[in-house]
Amino acid sequence: MYNGIGLTTPRGSGTNGYVQRNLSALRVHQTPADRAAAWDIAPPKHREPDAAILEHERKRKVEVKCLELQLKLEDDGLDEAEILVQVQELREKLNEDLASLSTTAKNLKPSDTHAIAAAKRTELDKMARALGTKRDYVEGDAFDREKQEENKLRRLAEREEREKKREEDRARMQEQREKWQAEQRE
């Protein structure tokens, strides 16, 4: 062994103990242009979950629970007609509450990619609400003066619209109040 590389003793190893460099391993040499271009790469996009696959999984869970009940009732020795009635009742009850069968992110297997994507989407939405970011946020828009000016004008127009609506509501409420007071006097 030399500088911590190699075998302590070549005995029984079937080699002579001579340490060689692996010439088949290629080293990657990054040019400064490659390193600079790495900053221009967009962040990874999160894949949207397929709703049809998630719905199918929920329905499959309903059928599994129905089958478990059917097997349990058959082991108990119930009549076949009674078993079918109870299984159908359970199926209808579970189909009404399909959303309650959704699993948490902790219970997912790595193969449940669509369920993981749905859990990630809800997590990102929750984080966006906590931070107060909007869905239409685009990175770097804060430095675009024209875009900021458009947003400012749009917000002013929306504010004026809200004020106009509020004034109309106040006037309507005042009329209602005056009408009610007139009825009370009579």
PDB file of C-alpha atoms in Angstrom:
ATOM      1  CA  MET A   1       0.000   0.000   0.000  1.00  0.00           C
ATOM      2  CA  TYR A   2       1.290   3.380  -1.027  1.00  0.00           C
ATOM      3  CA  ASN A   3      -0.290   6.675   0.115  1.00  0.00           C
ATOM      4  CA  GLY A   4      -3.379   4.785   1.301  1.00  0.00           C
ATOM      5  CA  ILE A   5      -4.000   3.350  -2.169  1.00  0.00           C
ATOM      6  CA  GLY A   6      -4.008  -0.323  -2.985  1.00  0.00           C
ATOM      7  CA  LEU A   7      -3.928  -3.508  -0.956  1.00  0.00           C
ATOM      8  CA  THR A   8      -2.128  -3.796   2.320  1.00  0.00           C
ATOM      9  CA  THR A   9      -0.692  -7.063   1.069  1.00  0.00           C
ATOM     10  CA  PRO A  10      -1.115  -8.684  -2.340  1.00  0.00           C
ATOM     11  CA  ARG A  11      -1.271 -12.090  -0.701  1.00  0.00           C
ATOM     12  CA  GLY A  12      -4.278 -14.160  -1.780  1.00  0.00           C
ATOM     13  CA  SER A  13      -5.650 -11.446  -4.016  1.00  0.00           C
ATOM     14  CA  GLY A  14      -4.527 -12.986  -7.283  1.00  0.00           C
ATOM     15  CA  THR A  15      -2.622  -9.827  -8.168  1.00  0.00           C
ATOM     16  CA  ASN A  16       0.971  -8.755  -7.860  1.00  0.00           C
ATOM     17  CA  GLY A  17      -0.043  -5.671  -5.851  1.00  0.00           C
ATOM     18  CA  TYR A  18       1.023  -3.177  -8.480  1.00  0.00           C
ATOM     19  CA  VAL A  19      -1.335  -0.149  -8.409  1.00  0.00           C
ATOM     20  CA  GLN A  20      -2.365   1.269 -11.779  1.00  0.00           C
ATOM     21  CA  ARG A  21      -4.494   4.198 -12.748  1.00  0.00           C
ATOM     22  CA  ASN A  22      -7.838   3.426 -14.402  1.00  0.00           C
ATOM     23  CA  LEU A  23      -7.372   4.747 -17.910  1.00  0.00           C
ATOM     24  CA  SER A  24     -10.914   3.886 -19.008  1.00  0.00           C
ATOM     25  CA  ALA A  25     -12.507   6.462 -16.686  1.00  0.00           C
ATOM     26  CA  LEU A  26     -12.957   9.716 -18.563  1.00  0.00           C
ATOM     27  CA  ARG A  27     -12.553  12.965 -16.716  1.00  0.00           C
ATOM     28  CA  VAL A  28     -14.972  15.725 -17.564  1.00  0.00           C
ATOM     29  CA  HIS A  29     -13.314  19.044 -18.244  1.00  0.00           C
ATOM     30  CA  GLN A  30     -15.677  21.993 -18.022  1.00  0.00           C
ATOM     31  CA  THR A  31     -14.842  25.071 -19.973  1.00  0.00           C
ATOM     32  CA  PRO A  32     -15.603  28.495 -18.495  1.00  0.00           C
ATOM     33  CA  ALA A  33     -18.346  28.882 -21.118  1.00  0.00           C
ATOM     34  CA  ASP A  34     -20.004  25.662 -19.890  1.00  0.00           C
ATOM     35  CA  ARG A  35     -19.885  26.862 -16.284  1.00  0.00           C
ATOM     36  CA  ALA A  36     -21.420  30.218 -17.298  1.00  0.00           C
ATOM     37  CA  ALA A  37     -24.150  28.495 -19.332  1.00  0.00           C
ATOM     38  CA  ALA A  38     -25.137  26.417 -16.289  1.00  0.00           C
ATOM     39  CA  TRP A  39     -26.740  29.554 -14.774  1.00  0.00           C
ATOM     40  CA  ASP A  40     -29.012  29.975 -17.798  1.00  0.00           C
ATOM     41  CA  ILE A  41     -30.688  26.600 -17.362  1.00  0.00           C
ATOM     42  CA  ALA A  42     -34.304  26.914 -16.228  1.00  0.00           C
ATOM     43  CA  PRO A  43     -35.302  25.273 -12.950  1.00  0.00           C
ATOM     44  CA  PRO A  44     -36.972  21.871 -13.279  1.00  0.00           C
ATOM     45  CA  LYS A  45     -40.700  21.899 -13.983  1.00  0.00           C
ATOM     46  CA  HIS A  46     -42.939  19.837 -11.770  1.00  0.00           C
ATOM     47  CA  ARG A  47     -45.010  17.327 -13.690  1.00  0.00           C
ATOM     48  CA  GLU A  48     -48.721  17.716 -13.248  1.00  0.00           C
ATOM     49  CA  PRO A  49     -50.522  14.674 -11.830  1.00  0.00           C
ATOM     50  CA  ASP A  50     -52.931  12.833 -14.104  1.00  0.00           C
ATOM     51  CA  ALA A  51     -56.392  13.157 -12.570  1.00  0.00           C
ATOM     52  CA  ALA A  52     -57.684  10.050 -14.353  1.00  0.00           C
ATOM     53  CA  ILE A  53     -54.966   7.879 -12.826  1.00  0.00           C
ATOM     54  CA  LEU A  54     -55.602   9.302  -9.346  1.00  0.00           C
ATOM     55  CA  GLU A  55     -59.343   8.682  -9.750  1.00  0.00           C
ATOM     56  CA  HIS A  56     -58.650   5.109 -10.883  1.00  0.00           C
ATOM     57  CA  GLU A  57     -56.485   4.511  -7.804  1.00  0.00           C
ATOM     58  CA  ARG A  58     -59.255   5.773  -5.514  1.00  0.00           C
ATOM     59  CA  LYS A  59     -61.816   3.512  -7.208  1.00  0.00           C
ATOM     60  CA  ARG A  60     -59.427   0.587  -6.955  1.00  0.00           C
ATOM     61  CA  LYS A  61     -59.139   1.201  -3.198  1.00  0.00           C
ATOM     62  CA  VAL A  62     -62.936   1.155  -2.939  1.00  0.00           C
ATOM     63  CA  GLU A  63     -63.071  -2.200  -4.725  1.00  0.00           C
ATOM     64  CA  VAL A  64     -60.337  -3.612  -2.479  1.00  0.00           C
ATOM     65  CA  LYS A  65     -62.298  -2.626   0.635  1.00  0.00           C
ATOM     66  CA  CYS A  66     -65.460  -4.167  -0.847  1.00  0.00           C
ATOM     67  CA  LEU A  67     -63.609  -7.389  -1.621  1.00  0.00           C
ATOM     68  CA  GLU A  68     -62.222  -7.523   1.927  1.00  0.00           C
ATOM     69  CA  LEU A  69     -65.738  -7.130   3.333  1.00  0.00           C
ATOM     70  CA  GLN A  70     -67.070  -9.799   0.973  1.00  0.00           C
ATOM     71  CA  LEU A  71     -64.376 -12.290   2.042  1.00  0.00           C
ATOM     72  CA  LYS A  72     -64.995 -11.532   5.721  1.00  0.00           C
ATOM     73  CA  LEU A  73     -68.737 -12.049   5.338  1.00  0.00           C
ATOM     74  CA  GLU A  74     -68.203 -15.284   3.396  1.00  0.00           C
ATOM     75  CA  ASP A  75     -65.987 -16.554   6.213  1.00  0.00           C
ATOM     76  CA  ASP A  76     -68.751 -15.655   8.688  1.00  0.00           C
ATOM     77  CA  GLY A  77     -71.133 -17.846   6.677  1.00  0.00           C
ATOM     78  CA  LEU A  78     -73.734 -15.267   5.601  1.00  0.00           C
ATOM     79  CA  ASP A  79     -76.147 -15.836   2.740  1.00  0.00           C
ATOM     80  CA  GLU A  80     -74.899 -14.775  -0.707  1.00  0.00           C
ATOM     81  CA  ALA A  81     -77.764 -12.311  -1.242  1.00  0.00           C
ATOM     82  CA  GLU A  82     -77.067 -10.640   2.132  1.00  0.00           C
ATOM     83  CA  ILE A  83     -73.358 -10.411   1.274  1.00  0.00           C
ATOM     84  CA  LEU A  84     -74.134  -8.701  -2.052  1.00  0.00           C
ATOM     85  CA  VAL A  85     -76.447  -6.195  -0.348  1.00  0.00           C
ATOM     86  CA  GLN A  86     -73.882  -5.255   2.310  1.00  0.00           C
ATOM     87  CA  VAL A  87     -71.046  -5.005  -0.228  1.00  0.00           C
ATOM     88  CA  GLN A  88     -73.175  -2.802  -2.488  1.00  0.00           C
ATOM     89  CA  GLU A  89     -74.051  -0.520   0.451  1.00  0.00           C
ATOM     90  CA  LEU A  90     -70.377  -0.186   1.349  1.00  0.00           C
ATOM     91  CA  ARG A  91     -69.456   0.505  -2.289  1.00  0.00           C
ATOM     92  CA  GLU A  92     -72.079   3.276  -2.572  1.00  0.00           C
ATOM     93  CA  LYS A  93     -70.992   4.816   0.733  1.00  0.00           C
ATOM     94  CA  LEU A  94     -67.314   4.808  -0.263  1.00  0.00           C
ATOM     95  CA  ASN A  95     -68.034   6.129  -3.774  1.00  0.00           C
ATOM     96  CA  GLU A  96     -69.762   9.137  -2.209  1.00  0.00           C
ATOM     97  CA  ASP A  97     -66.641   9.854  -0.121  1.00  0.00           C
ATOM     98  CA  LEU A  98     -63.964   9.256  -2.785  1.00  0.00           C
ATOM     99  CA  ALA A  99     -62.021  12.321  -1.630  1.00  0.00           C
ATOM    100  CA  SER A 100     -61.695  10.876   1.880  1.00  0.00           C
ATOM    101  CA  LEU A 101     -59.694   7.955   0.501  1.00  0.00           C
ATOM    102  CA  SER A 102     -56.840  10.203  -0.585  1.00  0.00           C
ATOM    103  CA  THR A 103     -53.591   9.183   1.031  1.00  0.00           C
ATOM    104  CA  THR A 104     -51.096  11.459   2.685  1.00  0.00           C
ATOM    105  CA  ALA A 105     -47.654  12.044   1.213  1.00  0.00           C
ATOM    106  CA  LYS A 106     -46.083  10.008   4.010  1.00  0.00           C
ATOM    107  CA  ASN A 107     -47.964   6.843   3.037  1.00  0.00           C
ATOM    108  CA  LEU A 108     -46.978   6.916  -0.630  1.00  0.00           C
ATOM    109  CA  LYS A 109     -44.656   4.481  -2.338  1.00  0.00           C
ATOM    110  CA  PRO A 110     -42.027   5.715  -4.795  1.00  0.00           C
ATOM    111  CA  SER A 111     -43.997   4.043  -7.610  1.00  0.00           C
ATOM    112  CA  ASP A 112     -47.040   6.284  -6.952  1.00  0.00           C
ATOM    113  CA  THR A 113     -45.652   9.048  -9.146  1.00  0.00           C
ATOM    114  CA  HIS A 114     -48.955  10.797  -9.828  1.00  0.00           C
ATOM    115  CA  ALA A 115     -49.965  10.789  -6.178  1.00  0.00           C
ATOM    116  CA  ILE A 116     -46.530  12.152  -5.276  1.00  0.00           C
ATOM    117  CA  ALA A 117     -46.932  14.858  -7.921  1.00  0.00           C
ATOM    118  CA  ALA A 118     -50.360  15.774  -6.522  1.00  0.00           C
ATOM    119  CA  ALA A 119     -48.952  15.947  -2.992  1.00  0.00           C
ATOM    120  CA  LYS A 120     -46.078  18.106  -4.246  1.00  0.00           C
ATOM    121  CA  ARG A 121     -48.534  20.404  -6.055  1.00  0.00           C
ATOM    122  CA  THR A 122     -50.581  20.913  -2.865  1.00  0.00           C
ATOM    123  CA  GLU A 123     -47.364  21.518  -0.904  1.00  0.00           C
ATOM    124  CA  LEU A 124     -46.194  24.132  -3.432  1.00  0.00           C
ATOM    125  CA  ASP A 125     -49.617  25.812  -3.431  1.00  0.00           C
ATOM    126  CA  LYS A 126     -49.587  25.937   0.357  1.00  0.00           C
ATOM    127  CA  MET A 127     -46.108  27.460   0.342  1.00  0.00           C
ATOM    128  CA  ALA A 128     -47.116  30.002  -2.316  1.00  0.00           C
ATOM    129  CA  ARG A 129     -50.114  31.060  -0.211  1.00  0.00           C
ATOM    130  CA  ALA A 130     -47.875  31.369   2.855  1.00  0.00           C
ATOM    131  CA  LEU A 131     -45.399  33.561   0.973  1.00  0.00           C
ATOM    132  CA  GLY A 132     -48.115  35.516  -0.814  1.00  0.00           C
ATOM    133  CA  THR A 133     -46.854  34.813  -4.334  1.00  0.00           C
ATOM    134  CA  LYS A 134     -49.211  34.716  -7.278  1.00  0.00           C
ATOM    135  CA  ARG A 135     -49.700  31.872  -9.756  1.00  0.00           C
ATOM    136  CA  ASP A 136     -48.757  34.077 -12.693  1.00  0.00           C
ATOM    137  CA  TYR A 137     -45.443  35.121 -11.124  1.00  0.00           C
ATOM    138  CA  VAL A 138     -42.523  35.067 -13.531  1.00  0.00           C
ATOM    139  CA  GLU A 139     -38.998  35.308 -12.243  1.00  0.00           C
ATOM    140  CA  GLY A 140     -37.359  38.600 -13.202  1.00  0.00           C
ATOM    141  CA  ASP A 141     -40.576  40.574 -13.826  1.00  0.00           C
ATOM    142  CA  ALA A 142     -39.686  42.943 -11.006  1.00  0.00           C
ATOM    143  CA  PHE A 143     -36.867  44.363 -13.152  1.00  0.00           C
ATOM    144  CA  ASP A 144     -39.038  44.938 -16.231  1.00  0.00           C
ATOM    145  CA  ARG A 145     -40.114  48.599 -15.980  1.00  0.00           C
ATOM    146  CA  GLU A 146     -42.744  48.348 -18.699  1.00  0.00           C
ATOM    147  CA  LYS A 147     -44.344  45.325 -17.070  1.00  0.00           C
ATOM    148  CA  GLN A 148     -44.339  47.089 -13.682  1.00  0.00           C
ATOM    149  CA  GLU A 149     -45.993  50.156 -15.220  1.00  0.00           C
ATOM    150  CA  GLU A 150     -48.696  47.966 -16.818  1.00  0.00           C
ATOM    151  CA  ASN A 151     -49.310  46.228 -13.492  1.00  0.00           C
ATOM    152  CA  LYS A 152     -49.548  49.585 -11.715  1.00  0.00           C
ATOM    153  CA  LEU A 153     -52.132  50.898 -14.202  1.00  0.00           C
ATOM    154  CA  ARG A 154     -54.110  47.656 -13.964  1.00  0.00           C
ATOM    155  CA  ARG A 155     -54.130  47.829 -10.143  1.00  0.00           C
ATOM    156  CA  LEU A 156     -55.286  51.470 -10.257  1.00  0.00           C
ATOM    157  CA  ALA A 157     -58.145  50.543 -12.607  1.00  0.00           C
ATOM    158  CA  GLU A 158     -59.145  47.648 -10.348  1.00  0.00           C
ATOM    159  CA  ARG A 159     -59.043  49.900  -7.282  1.00  0.00           C
ATOM    160  CA  GLU A 160     -61.255  52.501  -8.994  1.00  0.00           C
ATOM    161  CA  GLU A 161     -63.690  49.748  -9.974  1.00  0.00           C
ATOM    162  CA  ARG A 162     -63.812  48.476  -6.385  1.00  0.00           C
ATOM    163  CA  GLU A 163     -64.375  52.022  -5.053  1.00  0.00           C
ATOM    164  CA  LYS A 164     -67.191  52.618  -7.542  1.00  0.00           C
ATOM    165  CA  LYS A 165     -68.844  49.339  -6.542  1.00  0.00           C
ATOM    166  CA  ARG A 166     -68.416  50.169  -2.847  1.00  0.00           C
ATOM    167  CA  GLU A 167     -70.047  53.582  -3.358  1.00  0.00           C
ATOM    168  CA  GLU A 168     -72.965  51.947  -5.190  1.00  0.00           C
ATOM    169  CA  ASP A 169     -73.372  49.462  -2.354  1.00  0.00           C
ATOM    170  CA  ARG A 170     -73.298  52.275   0.208  1.00  0.00           C
ATOM    171  CA  ALA A 171     -75.934  54.226  -1.715  1.00  0.00           C
ATOM    172  CA  ARG A 172     -78.127  51.124  -2.001  1.00  0.00           C
ATOM    173  CA  MET A 173     -77.738  50.411   1.727  1.00  0.00           C
ATOM    174  CA  GLN A 174     -78.590  54.043   2.561  1.00  0.00           C
ATOM    175  CA  GLU A 175     -81.766  53.812   0.449  1.00  0.00           C
ATOM    176  CA  GLN A 176     -82.666  50.544   2.169  1.00  0.00           C
ATOM    177  CA  ARG A 177     -82.060  52.130   5.589  1.00  0.00           C
ATOM    178  CA  GLU A 178     -84.164  55.200   4.752  1.00  0.00           C
ATOM    179  CA  LYS A 179     -86.970  53.014   3.413  1.00  0.00           C
ATOM    180  CA  TRP A 180     -86.851  50.853   6.552  1.00  0.00           C
ATOM    181  CA  GLN A 181     -86.871  53.910   8.820  1.00  0.00           C
ATOM    182  CA  ALA A 182     -89.847  55.364   6.916  1.00  0.00           C
ATOM    183  CA  GLU A 183     -91.725  52.091   7.390  1.00  0.00           C
ATOM    184  CA  GLN A 184     -90.841  52.109  11.080  1.00  0.00           C
ATOM    185  CA  ARG A 185     -92.239  55.658  11.487  1.00  0.00           C
ATOM    186  CA  GLU A 186     -95.529  54.685   9.862  1.00  0.00           C
TER     187      GLU A 186
END
